[in-house]
């Protein structure tokens, strides 16, 4: 990108070495293999997944690496380097299946119950995790870890689901089941599909009504463009209750309209007229217009009109900020600063209340946009953002 301070992702070789080294250090033997699965960033289509809508993620070059070996007993050992410190856990399959694990361990161990509920019995295993997906940045480190471990278990236990897209869709469901139990709320499956079902150089159009997908060409370099991911490093704890309340509003609106999901709304004006209050009306307006923006975005990509997607990104941000009310000062400042320094389009991405923003920029403007965001953050007294220049990465796979 020309800016020395842009964060870089590990190469697959680097990540595989790190995880294998940690495994050997912890367990005094080499792992059977290393599996990697990426984080994701959503280009457009936010808060649409649980409404049966459309979203358009890309896999990040940033991935979580799981070095793993199968065991012949029912012991499970997990270790992970988190913020530079190695954390460890040891337990049994029985404990895991009785849902006795909580917190960071559950994202890894819980994959076992995801498999179990889908009818697959896992054996014991050892795993060492290393990740360059920032944790809690809205870039889906949680799905990356679930999917890397799911890929490892899939091969070690001989289930063979990763071999084709149909099997991978099943692995997505297993990882989603894990996440839903850990966080205690249903999530839409966007993150896990992005981690397991994308192709390099493509964005993934995911239809959350039937989980069908289409690979959409997303080659920015050919157009002299670059995608910046701005990790605001803001983590507002409001997130949980707010997410649940947005979901509840959508479900209430769908019930009032007599439809299963807000995807089924054909006439937005008529739907809004039936809403009990302005807030619910605004929530519905966001979801319906956002689904339309995904369709428009994909149509433009298909037509090779990459530059023209910018207004859709901007409208998406405004809709999330004003109608869905899930933005925050750090996201709004990043978006405004990026646009003022020449970004073609910029928006918050992920669930909101912190996390990350994305900016579509001409390559030549990349450094100026980064400088502007950093300067505005200093001026507002925010902690320094982390900025990544990204291209669409590969879906999860065995890497060593
Ligand atoms: P995001 O998915 O946006 O990064 P989440 O809150 O959904 O944020 O998931 C972050 C949590 O997932 C972490 O707090 C931690 O518990 C768990 N996690 C993610 N990656 C790892 C990892 N490599 N090792 C251990 N735990 C991890
Ligand atoms: Mg997550």
Coordinates of C-alpha atoms and ligand atoms in Angstrom, one line a residue:
X1 CA 0.0 0.0 0.0
X2 CA 3.0 2.3 0.3
X3 CA 2.3 2.9 3.9
X4 CA 4.8 1.2 6.2
X5 CA 2.3 1.0 9.1
X6 CA -0.3 -1.2 7.2
X7 CA -0.7 -4.4 9.1
X8 CA 0.2 -7.5 7.1
X9 CA -1.3 -11.0 7.3
X10 CA 0.8 -14.1 7.7
X11 CA 1.5 -16.2 4.7
X12 CA 0.1 -19.7 4.9
X13 CA 3.6 -21.1 5.3
X14 CA 4.3 -18.7 8.2
X15 CA 1.1 -19.5 10.0
X16 CA 1.5 -23.2 9.5
X17 CA 5.1 -23.0 11.1
X18 CA 3.9 -20.9 14.0
X19 CA 1.1 -23.3 14.9
X20 CA 3.3 -26.4 14.4
X21 CA 6.0 -24.9 16.6
X22 CA 3.5 -24.1 19.4
X23 CA 2.2 -27.6 19.2
X24 CA 5.6 -29.1 19.5
X25 CA 6.5 -26.8 22.3
X26 CA 3.4 -27.7 24.3
X27 CA 3.0 -31.4 23.6
X28 CA 6.6 -32.4 22.8
X29 CA 5.7 -34.1 19.5
X30 CA 5.0 -32.9 16.0
X31 CA 1.3 -32.4 14.9
X32 CA -0.3 -34.7 12.4
X33 CA -1.3 -31.6 10.3
X34 CA -2.1 -27.9 10.3
X35 CA -5.4 -26.5 9.0
X36 CA -6.1 -22.8 8.4
X37 CA -9.4 -20.9 8.0
X38 CA -9.8 -17.2 7.4
X39 CA -11.6 -14.3 9.0
X40 CA -13.9 -12.3 6.8
X41 CA -15.1 -8.8 6.0
X42 CA -18.5 -8.2 4.6
X43 CA -18.6 -5.8 1.6
X44 CA -22.3 -5.1 1.9
X45 CA -25.4 -6.7 3.4
X46 CA -25.3 -6.0 7.1
X47 CA -27.9 -7.3 9.6
X48 CA -29.6 -9.0 6.7
X49 CA -28.5 -12.6 7.4
X50 CA -31.0 -13.3 10.2
X51 CA -33.7 -11.7 8.0
X52 CA -33.3 -14.3 5.2
X53 CA -31.5 -11.7 3.2
X54 CA -28.3 -11.4 1.1
X55 CA -24.8 -10.6 2.1
X56 CA -21.5 -10.4 0.3
X57 CA -18.4 -11.3 2.3
X58 CA -14.8 -11.9 1.2
X59 CA -12.4 -14.2 3.0
X60 CA -9.5 -12.2 4.5
X61 CA -5.9 -13.1 4.0
X62 CA -5.8 -13.3 7.8
X63 CA -6.4 -16.8 9.1
X64 CA -6.4 -18.9 12.2
X65 CA -4.0 -21.9 12.2
X66 CA -4.8 -25.1 14.0
X67 CA -2.0 -27.6 14.4
X68 CA -3.7 -30.9 15.4
X69 CA -3.3 -34.6 16.2
X70 CA -5.9 -37.2 16.9
X71 CA -5.8 -39.1 20.2
X72 CA -7.0 -42.6 20.9
X73 CA -8.5 -41.7 24.3
X74 CA -11.2 -39.2 25.2
X75 CA -8.8 -36.4 26.3
X76 CA -8.8 -33.0 24.6
X77 CA -6.0 -30.6 25.0
X78 CA -6.2 -27.0 23.7
X79 CA -3.7 -24.2 23.7
X80 CA -3.7 -20.9 22.0
X81 CA -1.5 -17.8 21.8
X82 CA -3.8 -14.9 22.6
X83 CA -2.4 -11.4 22.8
X84 CA 1.1 -12.9 23.1
X85 CA 0.3 -15.2 26.0
X86 CA -0.2 -19.0 25.7
X87 CA -3.4 -20.1 27.3
X88 CA -4.1 -23.8 27.9
X89 CA -6.9 -26.2 28.7
X90 CA -7.3 -29.9 29.2
X91 CA -10.5 -31.9 29.6
X92 CA -12.5 -34.7 28.2
X93 CA -15.0 -35.2 25.4
X94 CA -17.6 -36.0 28.1
X95 CA -17.1 -32.7 29.8
X96 CA -17.4 -30.9 26.4
X97 CA -20.5 -32.8 25.4
X98 CA -22.1 -31.9 28.7
X99 CA -21.5 -28.2 27.7
X100 CA -19.1 -27.7 30.7
X101 CA -16.8 -25.5 28.8
X102 CA -17.1 -21.7 28.6
X103 CA -15.3 -18.6 27.2
X104 CA -12.5 -18.9 24.7
X105 CA -12.2 -22.7 25.1
X106 CA -15.8 -23.2 24.0
X107 CA -15.1 -21.8 20.5
X108 CA -12.6 -24.7 20.0
X109 CA -14.0 -27.5 22.1
X110 CA -17.6 -26.7 21.1
X111 CA -16.9 -27.9 17.6
X112 CA -17.1 -31.3 19.1
X113 CA -20.8 -30.8 20.1
X114 CA -21.5 -29.2 16.7
X115 CA -20.3 -32.5 15.0
X116 CA -22.0 -34.6 17.7
X117 CA -25.4 -32.9 17.1
X118 CA -25.0 -33.5 13.3
X119 CA -24.4 -37.2 13.9
X120 CA -20.5 -37.3 13.8
X121 CA -18.6 -38.7 16.8
X122 CA -15.2 -37.1 17.3
X123 CA -12.2 -38.8 19.1
X124 CA -10.0 -37.0 21.5
X125 CA -7.4 -34.6 20.1
X126 CA -4.6 -32.1 20.8
X127 CA -4.7 -28.7 19.2
X128 CA -2.4 -25.6 19.2
X129 CA -3.8 -22.4 17.8
X130 CA -2.1 -19.3 16.3
X131 CA -4.0 -16.6 14.7
X132 CA -3.4 -13.3 12.8
X133 CA -7.2 -12.5 12.7
X134 CA -7.6 -9.7 15.3
X135 CA -9.8 -10.9 18.1
X136 CA -13.1 -9.1 18.6
X137 CA -12.5 -6.7 15.7
X138 CA -15.7 -7.7 13.8
X139 CA -13.5 -9.7 11.4
X140 CA -14.8 -13.0 12.7
X141 CA -11.9 -14.5 14.6
X142 CA -14.6 -16.7 16.2
X143 CA -15.6 -18.4 13.0
X144 CA -12.0 -18.6 11.9
X145 CA -11.1 -20.7 14.9
X146 CA -14.3 -22.8 14.7
X147 CA -13.7 -23.5 11.0
X148 CA -10.0 -24.3 11.4
X149 CA -10.7 -26.8 14.1
X150 CA -13.7 -28.2 12.2
X151 CA -11.5 -28.8 9.1
X152 CA -8.9 -30.6 11.3
X153 CA -11.4 -32.9 13.0
X154 CA -13.1 -33.5 9.7
X155 CA -9.9 -35.0 8.3
X156 CA -8.5 -36.6 11.5
X157 CA -11.7 -38.4 12.2
X158 CA -12.3 -39.3 8.5
X159 CA -15.6 -37.5 8.0
X160 CA -14.4 -36.1 4.6
X161 CA -16.9 -33.2 4.5
X162 CA -14.4 -30.6 3.3
X163 CA -13.9 -32.3 0.0
X164 CA -16.8 -30.5 -1.8
X165 CA -19.0 -27.5 -1.4
X166 CA -21.9 -29.6 -0.2
X167 CA -19.9 -31.1 2.6
X168 CA -18.5 -27.6 3.4
X169 CA -22.0 -26.3 3.7
X170 CA -22.5 -29.0 6.4
X171 CA -19.3 -27.9 8.1
X172 CA -20.7 -24.4 8.1
X173 CA -23.8 -25.6 9.9
X174 CA -21.6 -27.4 12.5
X175 CA -19.5 -24.3 13.2
X176 CA -22.7 -22.2 13.4
X177 CA -24.2 -24.6 15.9
X178 CA -21.0 -24.3 17.9
X179 CA -21.1 -20.5 17.9
X180 CA -24.8 -20.4 18.7
X181 CA -24.3 -22.5 21.8
X182 CA -21.3 -20.4 22.9
X183 CA -22.9 -17.0 22.5
X184 CA -26.4 -18.3 23.5
X185 CA -28.1 -16.6 20.5
X186 CA -28.7 -17.7 16.9
X187 CA -26.4 -16.1 14.4
X188 CA -26.9 -16.1 10.6
X189 CA -24.0 -18.2 9.2
X190 CA -22.4 -15.4 7.2
X191 CA -19.1 -15.7 9.0
X192 CA -18.7 -19.5 8.7
X193 CA -19.8 -19.5 5.1
X194 CA -17.2 -16.9 4.3
X195 CA -14.5 -18.9 6.1
X196 CA -15.3 -22.2 4.3
X197 CA -17.1 -21.6 1.0
X198 CA -15.2 -18.7 -0.7
X199 CA -12.8 -18.8 -3.6
X200 CA -9.7 -16.7 -4.0
X201 CA -10.3 -13.4 -5.8
X202 CA -14.0 -13.8 -5.4
X203 CA -16.7 -12.4 -3.1
X204 CA -19.3 -14.8 -1.8
X205 CA -22.9 -13.9 -2.5
X206 CA -24.8 -15.7 0.2
X207 CA -28.5 -16.1 0.2
X208 CA -29.4 -16.7 3.8
X209 CA -32.9 -17.9 3.0
X210 CA -31.6 -21.2 1.5
X211 CA -27.8 -20.9 2.1
X212 CA -27.2 -21.0 -1.6
X213 CA -24.1 -19.2 -2.8
X214 CA -22.6 -17.6 -5.9
X215 CA -18.9 -16.6 -6.5
X216 CA -18.7 -13.0 -7.6
X217 CA -15.5 -11.8 -9.3
X218 CA -13.9 -9.2 -7.1
X219 CA -10.6 -8.1 -8.7
X220 CA -9.9 -4.6 -7.4
X221 CA -6.2 -4.5 -8.5
X222 CA -7.2 -4.7 -12.1
X223 CA -9.1 -1.5 -11.6
X224 CA -6.3 0.2 -9.6
X225 CA -8.4 -0.1 -6.5
X226 CA -7.7 -1.3 -3.0
X227 CA -9.9 -2.2 0.0
X228 CA -8.8 -0.9 3.3
X229 CA -10.0 -2.6 6.5
X230 CA -9.9 -0.2 9.4
X231 CA -10.0 -1.9 12.8
X232 CA -11.3 0.9 15.1
X233 CA -10.2 -1.1 18.1
X234 CA -13.4 0.2 19.8
X235 CA -15.2 -2.6 21.6
X236 CA -18.5 -1.3 23.0
X237 CA -20.0 -3.9 25.3
X238 CA -23.6 -2.7 24.4
X239 CA -23.3 -5.2 21.5
X240 CA -25.1 -8.2 23.0
X241 CA -28.3 -6.6 24.2
X242 CA -28.4 -4.4 21.1
X243 CA -28.0 -7.3 18.7
X244 CA -30.9 -9.2 20.5
X245 CA -33.1 -6.1 20.4
X246 CA -32.5 -5.6 16.7
X247 CA -33.4 -9.2 16.0
X248 CA -36.5 -8.9 18.2
X249 CA -37.7 -5.8 16.2
X250 CA -37.2 -7.7 12.9
X251 CA -39.1 -10.7 14.2
X252 CA -41.9 -8.5 15.6
X253 CA -42.2 -6.7 12.2
X254 CA -42.3 -10.0 10.3
X255 CA -45.0 -11.3 12.6
X256 CA -47.1 -8.2 12.1
X257 CA -46.7 -8.5 8.3
X258 CA -47.5 -12.2 8.4
X259 CA -44.2 -13.2 6.7
X260 CA -41.4 -15.6 7.9
X261 CA -38.6 -13.1 7.2
X262 CA -38.3 -9.5 6.1
X263 CA -36.9 -10.8 2.9
X264 CA -40.5 -11.5 1.8
X265 CA -41.4 -7.8 1.8
X266 CA -42.3 -6.6 -1.8
X267 CA -43.8 -3.3 -1.0
X268 CA -41.6 -1.3 1.5
X269 CA -44.0 1.6 1.7
X270 CA -47.0 -0.6 2.6
X271 CA -44.9 -2.5 5.1
X272 CA -43.7 0.6 6.8
X273 CA -47.3 2.0 7.1
X274 CA -48.1 -1.1 9.1
X275 CA -45.4 -0.6 11.7
X276 CA -46.4 0.3 15.2
X277 CA -43.7 3.0 15.7
X278 CA -41.1 5.0 13.8
X279 CA -38.2 2.9 15.3
X280 CA -39.5 -0.4 14.0
X281 CA -40.3 1.2 10.7
X282 CA -36.7 2.4 10.4
X283 CA -35.4 -1.1 11.3
X284 CA -37.5 -2.6 8.5
X285 CA -36.4 0.1 6.0
X286 CA -32.7 -0.7 6.7
X287 CA -33.1 -4.4 6.1
X288 CA -35.2 -4.1 2.9
X289 CA -33.0 -1.4 1.4
X290 CA -29.8 -3.2 2.4
X291 CA -30.9 -6.4 0.7
X292 CA -31.6 -4.3 -2.5
X293 CA -28.2 -2.7 -2.2
X294 CA -26.5 -6.1 -2.2
X295 CA -28.4 -7.0 -5.4
X296 CA -27.4 -3.7 -7.0
X297 CA -23.7 -4.1 -5.8
X298 CA -23.5 -7.6 -7.4
X299 CA -25.1 -6.5 -10.6
X300 CA -22.5 -3.7 -10.9
X301 CA -19.6 -6.2 -10.2
X302 CA -21.0 -8.6 -12.8
X303 CA -21.1 -5.7 -15.3
X304 CA -17.5 -4.9 -14.5
X305 CA -18.5 -1.5 -13.0
X306 CA -16.5 -1.7 -9.8
X307 CA -16.2 2.1 -9.4
X308 CA -20.0 2.5 -9.3
X309 CA -20.4 0.4 -6.1
X310 CA -19.2 3.3 -4.0
X311 CA -22.5 5.1 -3.5
X312 CA -24.0 1.8 -2.3
X313 CA -21.4 1.5 0.3
X314 CA -22.0 5.0 1.5
X315 CA -25.8 4.5 1.6
X316 CA -25.3 1.3 3.5
X317 CA -23.4 3.2 6.2
X318 CA -26.0 5.9 6.5
X319 CA -28.7 3.3 6.8
X320 CA -26.9 1.4 9.5
X321 CA -26.2 4.6 11.4
X322 CA -29.6 6.4 11.1
X323 CA -32.2 3.6 10.6
X324 CA -30.6 0.6 12.3
X325 CA -28.6 2.7 14.9
X326 CA -25.7 0.3 15.2
X327 CA -22.8 2.7 14.4
X328 CA -20.7 4.6 16.9
X329 CA -18.4 7.6 17.0
X330 CA -15.3 5.6 16.1
X331 CA -16.9 4.1 13.0
X332 CA -18.4 7.4 11.9
X333 CA -15.1 9.2 12.2
X334 CA -13.2 6.5 10.3
X335 CA -15.8 6.6 7.5
X336 CA -15.9 10.4 7.3
X337 CA -12.1 10.8 7.4
X338 CA -11.7 8.1 4.7
X339 CA -14.2 9.8 2.4
X340 CA -12.8 13.3 3.0
X341 CA -9.3 12.0 1.9
X342 CA -10.6 10.6 -1.3
X343 CA -12.1 7.1 -0.5
X344 CA -14.7 6.3 -3.2
X345 CA -16.9 4.6 -0.6
X346 CA -16.7 3.7 3.0
X347 CA -18.9 2.0 5.5
X348 CA -19.0 0.2 8.9
X349 CA -18.9 -3.5 8.5
X350 CA -19.9 -6.3 10.9
X351 CA -22.4 -6.0 13.6
X352 CA -21.5 -2.5 14.7
X353 CA -20.8 -0.7 18.0
X354 CA -17.1 -0.7 17.2
X355 CA -15.2 -3.3 15.2
X356 CA -14.2 -2.4 11.7
X357 CA -14.9 -0.1 8.8
X358 CA -14.0 -0.6 5.2
X359 CA -13.0 1.9 2.6
X360 CA -12.7 1.4 -1.2
X361 CA -9.9 3.6 -2.4
X362 CA -7.8 4.2 -5.5
X363 CA -4.4 2.6 -4.9
X364 CA -2.8 6.0 -5.3
X365 CA -4.9 7.4 -2.6
X366 CA -4.4 4.6 -0.1
X367 CA -1.6 6.2 2.0
X368 CA -3.5 9.5 2.2
X369 CA -6.7 7.9 3.3
X370 CA -4.8 6.0 6.0
X371 CA -3.0 9.1 7.2
X372 CA -6.4 11.0 7.3
X373 CA -8.0 8.3 9.5
X374 CA -5.1 8.2 11.9
X375 CA -5.0 12.0 12.1
X376 CA -8.7 12.2 12.9
X377 CA -8.4 9.5 15.5
X378 CA -5.6 11.4 17.2
X379 CA -7.7 14.6 17.1
X380 CA -10.7 12.7 18.7
X381 CA -8.5 11.1 21.4
X382 CA -9.3 7.6 20.1
X383 CA -6.8 4.8 20.4
X384 CA -4.8 4.4 17.1
X385 CA -6.7 2.2 14.5
X386 CA -5.1 -0.8 12.8
X387 CA -5.4 -0.6 9.1
X388 CA -5.1 -3.5 6.7
X389 CA -5.0 -3.5 2.9
X390 CA -6.8 -6.7 1.8
X391 CA -7.5 -8.8 -1.2
X392 CA -10.0 -11.7 -1.2
X393 CA -8.3 -14.6 0.4
X394 CA -8.8 -18.4 0.2
X395 CA -11.3 -20.5 2.1
X396 CA -10.1 -22.8 4.8
X397 CA -7.9 -25.8 4.0
X398 CA -5.1 -28.0 5.2
X399 CA -1.8 -26.1 4.9
X400 CA 0.8 -28.5 6.3
Ligands
LIG1 P1 -14.9 -11.7 16.3 O1 -15.4 -12.9 15.8 O2 -15.4 -10.5 15.6 O3 -13.4 -11.6 16.3 P2 -16.2 -12.5 18.7 O4 -16.5 -11.9 20.0 O5 -17.3 -13.2 17.9 O6 -15.4 -11.5 17.8 O7 -15.1 -13.7 19.0 C1 -13.9 -13.4 19.7 C2 -13.7 -14.5 20.7 O8 -13.4 -15.7 20.1 C3 -12.5 -14.2 21.6 O9 -12.8 -13.4 22.7 C4 -12.1 -15.6 22.0 O10 -12.9 -16.1 23.1 C5 -12.5 -16.5 20.8 N1 -11.3 -16.7 19.9 C6 -11.2 -16.2 18.7 N2 -10.0 -16.6 18.1 C7 -9.4 -17.3 19.1 C8 -8.1 -18.0 19.2 N3 -7.2 -17.9 18.1 N4 -7.8 -18.6 20.3 C9 -8.6 -18.6 21.3 N5 -9.8 -18.0 21.3 C10 -10.2 -17.4 20.2
LIG2 MG1 -17.5 -13.6 15.9

